[in-house]
PDB file with SEQRES, HELIX, SHEET and CRYST1 records, atoms N, CA, C and O in Angstrom:
SEQRES   1 A   63  MET GLY THR THR ARG GLU GLY ILE LYS GLY MET THR PRO          
SEQRES   2 A   63  GLU GLU THR ARG LEU LEU ARG ALA LEU ARG ASP ARG GLY          
SEQRES   3 A   63  TYR VAL VAL VAL LEU PHE THR PRO GLN GLU LEU GLY ARG          
SEQRES   4 A   63  ALA ASP PRO LEU ALA VAL GLN ASP ALA GLY ILE GLU ARG          
SEQRES   5 A   63  MET ASN ALA ALA ILE GLU LEU LEU ASN LEU ALA                  
HELIX    1 AA1 PRO A   13  ASP A   24  1                                  12    
HELIX    2 AA2 PRO A   34  LEU A   37  1                                   4    
HELIX    3 AA3 PRO A   42  LEU A   62  1                                  21    
SHEET    1 AA1 2 THR A   3  THR A   4  0                                        
SHEET    2 AA1 2 GLY A   7  ILE A   8 -1                                        
CRYST1    1.000    1.000    1.000  90.00  90.00  90.00 P 1           1          
ATOM      1  N   MET A   1     130.598  50.131  62.175  1.00  0.00           N  
ATOM      2  CA  MET A   1     131.068  49.933  63.535  1.00  0.00           C  
ATOM      3  C   MET A   1     130.230  50.755  64.481  1.00  0.00           C  
ATOM      4  O   MET A   1     129.718  51.814  64.119  1.00  0.00           O  
ATOM      5  N   GLY A   2     130.093  50.268  65.684  1.00  0.00           N  
ATOM      6  CA  GLY A   2     129.338  51.011  66.667  1.00  0.00           C  
ATOM      7  C   GLY A   2     130.075  51.060  67.990  1.00  0.00           C  
ATOM      8  O   GLY A   2     130.752  50.107  68.376  1.00  0.00           O  
ATOM      9  N   THR A   3     129.939  52.154  68.663  1.00  0.00           N  
ATOM     10  CA  THR A   3     130.555  52.307  69.968  1.00  0.00           C  
ATOM     11  C   THR A   3     129.571  51.845  71.032  1.00  0.00           C  
ATOM     12  O   THR A   3     128.401  52.227  71.017  1.00  0.00           O  
ATOM     13  N   THR A   4     130.048  51.032  71.941  1.00  0.00           N  
ATOM     14  CA  THR A   4     129.231  50.558  73.053  1.00  0.00           C  
ATOM     15  C   THR A   4     129.972  50.843  74.349  1.00  0.00           C  
ATOM     16  O   THR A   4     131.115  51.299  74.338  1.00  0.00           O  
ATOM     17  N   ARG A   5     129.317  50.574  75.449  1.00  0.00           N  
ATOM     18  CA  ARG A   5     129.959  50.755  76.750  1.00  0.00           C  
ATOM     19  C   ARG A   5     131.167  49.833  76.897  1.00  0.00           C  
ATOM     20  O   ARG A   5     132.117  50.158  77.609  1.00  0.00           O  
ATOM     21  N   GLU A   6     131.130  48.709  76.238  1.00  0.00           N  
ATOM     22  CA  GLU A   6     132.218  47.739  76.323  1.00  0.00           C  
ATOM     23  C   GLU A   6     133.372  48.062  75.386  1.00  0.00           C  
ATOM     24  O   GLU A   6     134.480  47.559  75.574  1.00  0.00           O  
ATOM     25  N   GLY A   7     133.131  48.878  74.398  1.00  0.00           N  
ATOM     26  CA  GLY A   7     134.195  49.189  73.453  1.00  0.00           C  
ATOM     27  C   GLY A   7     133.627  49.451  72.085  1.00  0.00           C  
ATOM     28  O   GLY A   7     132.479  49.870  71.939  1.00  0.00           O  
ATOM     29  N   ILE A   8     134.428  49.203  71.102  1.00  0.00           N  
ATOM     30  CA  ILE A   8     134.014  49.421  69.730  1.00  0.00           C  
ATOM     31  C   ILE A   8     133.981  48.077  69.030  1.00  0.00           C  
ATOM     32  O   ILE A   8     134.935  47.301  69.085  1.00  0.00           O  
ATOM     33  N   LYS A   9     132.859  47.821  68.370  1.00  0.00           N  
ATOM     34  CA  LYS A   9     132.762  46.577  67.620  1.00  0.00           C  
ATOM     35  C   LYS A   9     133.897  46.561  66.611  1.00  0.00           C  
ATOM     36  O   LYS A   9     134.140  47.549  65.919  1.00  0.00           O  
ATOM     37  N   GLY A  10     134.585  45.443  66.533  1.00  0.00           N  
ATOM     38  CA  GLY A  10     135.719  45.342  65.633  1.00  0.00           C  
ATOM     39  C   GLY A  10     137.054  45.467  66.358  1.00  0.00           C  
ATOM     40  O   GLY A  10     138.112  45.264  65.761  1.00  0.00           O  
ATOM     41  N   MET A  11     137.003  45.806  67.660  1.00  0.00           N  
ATOM     42  CA  MET A  11     138.243  45.854  68.439  1.00  0.00           C  
ATOM     43  C   MET A  11     138.740  44.430  68.641  1.00  0.00           C  
ATOM     44  O   MET A  11     137.955  43.484  68.693  1.00  0.00           O  
ATOM     45  N   THR A  12     140.052  44.296  68.754  1.00  0.00           N  
ATOM     46  CA  THR A  12     140.613  42.982  69.034  1.00  0.00           C  
ATOM     47  C   THR A  12     140.299  42.621  70.489  1.00  0.00           C  
ATOM     48  O   THR A  12     140.021  43.505  71.299  1.00  0.00           O  
ATOM     49  N   PRO A  13     140.342  41.332  70.822  1.00  0.00           N  
ATOM     50  CA  PRO A  13     140.123  40.942  72.221  1.00  0.00           C  
ATOM     51  C   PRO A  13     141.107  41.630  73.172  1.00  0.00           C  
ATOM     52  O   PRO A  13     140.741  41.991  74.291  1.00  0.00           O  
ATOM     53  N   GLU A  14     142.344  41.810  72.732  1.00  0.00           N  
ATOM     54  CA  GLU A  14     143.349  42.473  73.569  1.00  0.00           C  
ATOM     55  C   GLU A  14     142.975  43.937  73.818  1.00  0.00           C  
ATOM     56  O   GLU A  14     143.122  44.433  74.935  1.00  0.00           O  
ATOM     57  N   GLU A  15     142.498  44.621  72.792  1.00  0.00           N  
ATOM     58  CA  GLU A  15     142.065  46.014  72.951  1.00  0.00           C  
ATOM     59  C   GLU A  15     140.879  46.108  73.902  1.00  0.00           C  
ATOM     60  O   GLU A  15     140.815  47.012  74.736  1.00  0.00           O  
ATOM     61  N   THR A  16     139.948  45.182  73.777  1.00  0.00           N  
ATOM     62  CA  THR A  16     138.778  45.164  74.656  1.00  0.00           C  
ATOM     63  C   THR A  16     139.193  44.903  76.097  1.00  0.00           C  
ATOM     64  O   THR A  16     138.668  45.535  77.014  1.00  0.00           O  
ATOM     65  N   ARG A  17     140.132  43.978  76.312  1.00  0.00           N  
ATOM     66  CA  ARG A  17     140.627  43.698  77.670  1.00  0.00           C  
ATOM     67  C   ARG A  17     141.297  44.934  78.270  1.00  0.00           C  
ATOM     68  O   ARG A  17     141.101  45.242  79.446  1.00  0.00           O  
ATOM     69  N   LEU A  18     142.088  45.639  77.461  1.00  0.00           N  
ATOM     70  CA  LEU A  18     142.752  46.847  77.941  1.00  0.00           C  
ATOM     71  C   LEU A  18     141.729  47.903  78.339  1.00  0.00           C  
ATOM     72  O   LEU A  18     141.858  48.536  79.387  1.00  0.00           O  
ATOM     73  N   LEU A  19     140.723  48.090  77.508  1.00  0.00           N  
ATOM     74  CA  LEU A  19     139.664  49.055  77.799  1.00  0.00           C  
ATOM     75  C   LEU A  19     138.957  48.701  79.106  1.00  0.00           C  
ATOM     76  O   LEU A  19     138.738  49.571  79.949  1.00  0.00           O  
ATOM     77  N   ARG A  20     138.607  47.447  79.272  1.00  0.00           N  
ATOM     78  CA  ARG A  20     137.937  47.003  80.504  1.00  0.00           C  
ATOM     79  C   ARG A  20     138.840  47.185  81.722  1.00  0.00           C  
ATOM     80  O   ARG A  20     138.378  47.601  82.785  1.00  0.00           O  
ATOM     81  N   ALA A  21     140.133  46.873  81.566  1.00  0.00           N  
ATOM     82  CA  ALA A  21     141.074  47.009  82.683  1.00  0.00           C  
ATOM     83  C   ALA A  21     141.173  48.463  83.132  1.00  0.00           C  
ATOM     84  O   ALA A  21     141.206  48.740  84.331  1.00  0.00           O  
ATOM     85  N   LEU A  22     141.222  49.384  82.190  1.00  0.00           N  
ATOM     86  CA  LEU A  22     141.277  50.806  82.542  1.00  0.00           C  
ATOM     87  C   LEU A  22     140.008  51.235  83.260  1.00  0.00           C  
ATOM     88  O   LEU A  22     140.067  51.943  84.266  1.00  0.00           O  
ATOM     89  N   ARG A  23     138.867  50.808  82.746  1.00  0.00           N  
ATOM     90  CA  ARG A  23     137.596  51.173  83.385  1.00  0.00           C  
ATOM     91  C   ARG A  23     137.477  50.549  84.771  1.00  0.00           C  
ATOM     92  O   ARG A  23     136.966  51.182  85.696  1.00  0.00           O  
ATOM     93  N   ASP A  24     137.943  49.317  84.919  1.00  0.00           N  
ATOM     94  CA  ASP A  24     137.901  48.658  86.226  1.00  0.00           C  
ATOM     95  C   ASP A  24     138.737  49.404  87.259  1.00  0.00           C  
ATOM     96  O   ASP A  24     138.449  49.338  88.454  1.00  0.00           O  
ATOM     97  N   ARG A  25     139.771  50.114  86.808  1.00  0.00           N  
ATOM     98  CA  ARG A  25     140.631  50.888  87.712  1.00  0.00           C  
ATOM     99  C   ARG A  25     140.098  52.296  87.949  1.00  0.00           C  
ATOM    100  O   ARG A  25     140.730  53.091  88.644  1.00  0.00           O  
ATOM    101  N   GLY A  26     138.934  52.608  87.372  1.00  0.00           N  
ATOM    102  CA  GLY A  26     138.302  53.893  87.633  1.00  0.00           C  
ATOM    103  C   GLY A  26     138.504  54.951  86.569  1.00  0.00           C  
ATOM    104  O   GLY A  26     138.067  56.089  86.739  1.00  0.00           O  
ATOM    105  N   TYR A  27     139.156  54.598  85.477  1.00  0.00           N  
ATOM    106  CA  TYR A  27     139.355  55.557  84.394  1.00  0.00           C  
ATOM    107  C   TYR A  27     138.088  55.696  83.563  1.00  0.00           C  
ATOM    108  O   TYR A  27     137.331  54.738  83.403  1.00  0.00           O  
ATOM    109  N   VAL A  28     137.868  56.879  83.042  1.00  0.00           N  
ATOM    110  CA  VAL A  28     136.788  57.103  82.085  1.00  0.00           C  
ATOM    111  C   VAL A  28     137.438  57.093  80.707  1.00  0.00           C  
ATOM    112  O   VAL A  28     138.366  57.856  80.438  1.00  0.00           O  
ATOM    113  N   VAL A  29     136.945  56.232  79.852  1.00  0.00           N  
ATOM    114  CA  VAL A  29     137.517  56.098  78.514  1.00  0.00           C  
ATOM    115  C   VAL A  29     136.423  56.389  77.498  1.00  0.00           C  
ATOM    116  O   VAL A  29     135.370  55.753  77.510  1.00  0.00           O  
ATOM    117  N   VAL A  30     136.675  57.343  76.629  1.00  0.00           N  
ATOM    118  CA  VAL A  30     135.713  57.709  75.592  1.00  0.00           C  
ATOM    119  C   VAL A  30     136.387  57.490  74.247  1.00  0.00           C  
ATOM    120  O   VAL A  30     137.481  57.997  73.999  1.00  0.00           O  
ATOM    121  N   LEU A  31     135.727  56.734  73.384  1.00  0.00           N  
ATOM    122  CA  LEU A  31     136.295  56.408  72.078  1.00  0.00           C  
ATOM    123  C   LEU A  31     135.372  56.842  70.954  1.00  0.00           C  
ATOM    124  O   LEU A  31     134.148  56.768  71.069  1.00  0.00           O  
ATOM    125  N   PHE A  32     135.972  57.291  69.875  1.00  0.00           N  
ATOM    126  CA  PHE A  32     135.240  57.583  68.650  1.00  0.00           C  
ATOM    127  C   PHE A  32     135.951  56.877  67.509  1.00  0.00           C  
ATOM    128  O   PHE A  32     137.179  56.908  67.423  1.00  0.00           O  
ATOM    129  N   THR A  33     135.195  56.250  66.646  1.00  0.00           N  
ATOM    130  CA  THR A  33     135.787  55.604  65.480  1.00  0.00           C  
ATOM    131  C   THR A  33     136.132  56.669  64.444  1.00  0.00           C  
ATOM    132  O   THR A  33     135.588  57.772  64.482  1.00  0.00           O  
ATOM    133  N   PRO A  34     137.035  56.341  63.518  1.00  0.00           N  
ATOM    134  CA  PRO A  34     137.307  57.277  62.425  1.00  0.00           C  
ATOM    135  C   PRO A  34     136.033  57.630  61.656  1.00  0.00           C  
ATOM    136  O   PRO A  34     135.887  58.756  61.180  1.00  0.00           O  
ATOM    137  N   GLN A  35     135.121  56.678  61.534  1.00  0.00           N  
ATOM    138  CA  GLN A  35     133.863  56.937  60.836  1.00  0.00           C  
ATOM    139  C   GLN A  35     133.023  57.958  61.600  1.00  0.00           C  
ATOM    140  O   GLN A  35     132.401  58.829  60.992  1.00  0.00           O  
ATOM    141  N   GLU A  36     133.003  57.855  62.918  1.00  0.00           N  
ATOM    142  CA  GLU A  36     132.244  58.806  63.728  1.00  0.00           C  
ATOM    143  C   GLU A  36     132.863  60.199  63.679  1.00  0.00           C  
ATOM    144  O   GLU A  36     132.145  61.199  63.692  1.00  0.00           O  
ATOM    145  N   LEU A  37     134.179  60.267  63.622  1.00  0.00           N  
ATOM    146  CA  LEU A  37     134.863  61.556  63.564  1.00  0.00           C  
ATOM    147  C   LEU A  37     134.698  62.242  62.217  1.00  0.00           C  
ATOM    148  O   LEU A  37     134.710  63.469  62.120  1.00  0.00           O  
ATOM    149  N   GLY A  38     134.543  61.431  61.185  1.00  0.00           N  
ATOM    150  CA  GLY A  38     134.425  62.020  59.850  1.00  0.00           C  
ATOM    151  C   GLY A  38     135.668  62.822  59.512  1.00  0.00           C  
ATOM    152  O   GLY A  38     136.788  62.323  59.626  1.00  0.00           O  
ATOM    153  N   ARG A  39     135.472  64.066  59.097  1.00  0.00           N  
ATOM    154  CA  ARG A  39     136.602  64.909  58.708  1.00  0.00           C  
ATOM    155  C   ARG A  39     137.107  65.775  59.858  1.00  0.00           C  
ATOM    156  O   ARG A  39     138.024  66.577  59.679  1.00  0.00           O  
ATOM    157  N   ALA A  40     136.515  65.615  61.028  1.00  0.00           N  
ATOM    158  CA  ALA A  40     136.936  66.414  62.189  1.00  0.00           C  
ATOM    159  C   ALA A  40     138.364  66.043  62.598  1.00  0.00           C  
ATOM    160  O   ALA A  40     138.763  64.881  62.521  1.00  0.00           O  
ATOM    161  N   ASP A  41     139.108  67.033  63.025  1.00  0.00           N  
ATOM    162  CA  ASP A  41     140.473  66.821  63.507  1.00  0.00           C  
ATOM    163  C   ASP A  41     140.411  66.115  64.864  1.00  0.00           C  
ATOM    164  O   ASP A  41     139.855  66.666  65.814  1.00  0.00           O  
ATOM    165  N   PRO A  42     140.973  64.906  64.972  1.00  0.00           N  
ATOM    166  CA  PRO A  42     140.896  64.160  66.230  1.00  0.00           C  
ATOM    167  C   PRO A  42     141.441  64.933  67.435  1.00  0.00           C  
ATOM    168  O   PRO A  42     140.870  64.853  68.522  1.00  0.00           O  
ATOM    169  N   LEU A  43     142.528  65.675  67.258  1.00  0.00           N  
ATOM    170  CA  LEU A  43     143.081  66.431  68.384  1.00  0.00           C  
ATOM    171  C   LEU A  43     142.167  67.571  68.806  1.00  0.00           C  
ATOM    172  O   LEU A  43     142.053  67.866  69.995  1.00  0.00           O  
ATOM    173  N   ALA A  44     141.517  68.212  67.847  1.00  0.00           N  
ATOM    174  CA  ALA A  44     140.567  69.281  68.176  1.00  0.00           C  
ATOM    175  C   ALA A  44     139.368  68.708  68.921  1.00  0.00           C  
ATOM    176  O   ALA A  44     138.883  69.312  69.878  1.00  0.00           O  
ATOM    177  N   VAL A  45     138.886  67.542  68.486  1.00  0.00           N  
ATOM    178  CA  VAL A  45     137.771  66.880  69.175  1.00  0.00           C  
ATOM    179  C   VAL A  45     138.195  66.511  70.591  1.00  0.00           C  
ATOM    180  O   VAL A  45     137.442  66.711  71.543  1.00  0.00           O  
ATOM    181  N   GLN A  46     139.398  65.976  70.724  1.00  0.00           N  
ATOM    182  CA  GLN A  46     139.910  65.598  72.042  1.00  0.00           C  
ATOM    183  C   GLN A  46     139.990  66.808  72.962  1.00  0.00           C  
ATOM    184  O   GLN A  46     139.526  66.748  74.101  1.00  0.00           O  
ATOM    185  N   ASP A  47     140.571  67.905  72.485  1.00  0.00           N  
ATOM    186  CA  ASP A  47     140.699  69.111  73.312  1.00  0.00           C  
ATOM    187  C   ASP A  47     139.340  69.660  73.730  1.00  0.00           C  
ATOM    188  O   ASP A  47     139.139  70.012  74.892  1.00  0.00           O  
ATOM    189  N   ALA A  48     138.405  69.732  72.782  1.00  0.00           N  
ATOM    190  CA  ALA A  48     137.061  70.238  73.093  1.00  0.00           C  
ATOM    191  C   ALA A  48     136.360  69.315  74.087  1.00  0.00           C  
ATOM    192  O   ALA A  48     135.688  69.778  75.009  1.00  0.00           O  
ATOM    193  N   GLY A  49     136.521  68.011  73.892  1.00  0.00           N  
ATOM    194  CA  GLY A  49     135.902  67.043  74.800  1.00  0.00           C  
ATOM    195  C   GLY A  49     136.455  67.146  76.209  1.00  0.00           C  
ATOM    196  O   GLY A  49     135.705  67.073  77.182  1.00  0.00           O  
ATOM    197  N   ILE A  50     137.762  67.315  76.319  1.00  0.00           N  
ATOM    198  CA  ILE A  50     138.388  67.439  77.635  1.00  0.00           C  
ATOM    199  C   ILE A  50     137.862  68.671  78.358  1.00  0.00           C  
ATOM    200  O   ILE A  50     137.535  68.604  79.543  1.00  0.00           O  
ATOM    201  N   GLU A  51     137.779  69.792  77.655  1.00  0.00           N  
ATOM    202  CA  GLU A  51     137.260  71.020  78.272  1.00  0.00           C  
ATOM    203  C   GLU A  51     135.842  70.817  78.789  1.00  0.00           C  
ATOM    204  O   GLU A  51     135.523  71.204  79.913  1.00  0.00           O  
ATOM    205  N   ARG A  52     134.998  70.212  77.968  1.00  0.00           N  
ATOM    206  CA  ARG A  52     133.603  70.006  78.366  1.00  0.00           C  
ATOM    207  C   ARG A  52     133.487  68.988  79.504  1.00  0.00           C  
ATOM    208  O   ARG A  52     132.689  69.166  80.424  1.00  0.00           O  
ATOM    209  N   MET A  53     134.281  67.930  79.435  1.00  0.00           N  
ATOM    210  CA  MET A  53     134.224  66.916  80.491  1.00  0.00           C  
ATOM    211  C   MET A  53     134.739  67.471  81.813  1.00  0.00           C  
ATOM    212  O   MET A  53     134.193  67.152  82.870  1.00  0.00           O  
ATOM    213  N   ASN A  54     135.783  68.298  81.769  1.00  0.00           N  
ATOM    214  CA  ASN A  54     136.273  68.920  83.005  1.00  0.00           C  
ATOM    215  C   ASN A  54     135.190  69.777  83.639  1.00  0.00           C  
ATOM    216  O   ASN A  54     135.008  69.742  84.856  1.00  0.00           O  
ATOM    217  N   ALA A  55     134.472  70.544  82.835  1.00  0.00           N  
ATOM    218  CA  ALA A  55     133.382  71.378  83.350  1.00  0.00           C  
ATOM    219  C   ALA A  55     132.275  70.509  83.943  1.00  0.00           C  
ATOM    220  O   ALA A  55     131.730  70.832  84.998  1.00  0.00           O  
ATOM    221  N   ALA A  56     131.941  69.407  83.267  1.00  0.00           N  
ATOM    222  CA  ALA A  56     130.893  68.511  83.767  1.00  0.00           C  
ATOM    223  C   ALA A  56     131.309  67.865  85.083  1.00  0.00           C  
ATOM    224  O   ALA A  56     130.502  67.759  86.007  1.00  0.00           O  
ATOM    225  N   ILE A  57     132.556  67.436  85.170  1.00  0.00           N  
ATOM    226  CA  ILE A  57     133.050  66.811  86.404  1.00  0.00           C  
ATOM    227  C   ILE A  57     132.996  67.806  87.553  1.00  0.00           C  
ATOM    228  O   ILE A  57     132.562  67.474  88.656  1.00  0.00           O  
ATOM    229  N   GLU A  58     133.439  69.026  87.284  1.00  0.00           N  
ATOM    230  CA  GLU A  58     133.405  70.070  88.308  1.00  0.00           C  
ATOM    231  C   GLU A  58     131.977  70.302  88.800  1.00  0.00           C  
ATOM    232  O   GLU A  58     131.735  70.387  90.004  1.00  0.00           O  
ATOM    233  N   LEU A  59     131.046  70.402  87.873  1.00  0.00           N  
ATOM    234  CA  LEU A  59     129.646  70.624  88.213  1.00  0.00           C  
ATOM    235  C   LEU A  59     129.078  69.452  89.013  1.00  0.00           C  
ATOM    236  O   LEU A  59     128.390  69.659  90.012  1.00  0.00           O  
ATOM    237  N   LEU A  60     129.361  68.234  88.582  1.00  0.00           N  
ATOM    238  CA  LEU A  60     128.834  67.054  89.272  1.00  0.00           C  
ATOM    239  C   LEU A  60     129.446  66.880  90.656  1.00  0.00           C  
ATOM    240  O   LEU A  60     128.789  66.363  91.559  1.00  0.00           O  
ATOM    241  N   ASN A  61     130.686  67.302  90.836  1.00  0.00           N  
ATOM    242  CA  ASN A  61     131.315  67.214  92.155  1.00  0.00           C  
ATOM    243  C   ASN A  61     130.727  68.217  93.135  1.00  0.00           C  
ATOM    244  O   ASN A  61     130.852  68.044  94.347  1.00  0.00           O  
ATOM    245  N   LEU A  62     130.089  69.261  92.626  1.00  0.00           N  
ATOM    246  CA  LEU A  62     129.449  70.252  93.492  1.00  0.00           C  
ATOM    247  C   LEU A  62     128.063  69.805  93.944  1.00  0.00           C  
ATOM    248  O   LEU A  62     127.533  70.303  94.937  1.00  0.00           O  
ATOM    249  N   ALA A  63     127.486  68.868  93.211  1.00  0.00           N  
ATOM    250  CA  ALA A  63     126.115  68.426  93.504  1.00  0.00           C  
ATOM    251  C   ALA A  63     126.052  67.598  94.768  1.00  0.00           C  
ATOM    252  O   ALA A  63     124.975  67.147  95.158  1.00  0.00           O  
TER     253      ALA A  63                                                      
END                                                                             
């Protein structure tokens, strides 16, 4: 499976529509497949990602 801007290959059409609808409303959606996560704890990855993304957003808003 591969992650693309449109979603994850193998997603159902309904999942893809939901992803597009969220993005169309201005949400940023980041997905990782179980294969991409490997043995990493999904919640730990989520927390670390949120911290880093918040810092990036703050920095980009200052530019």
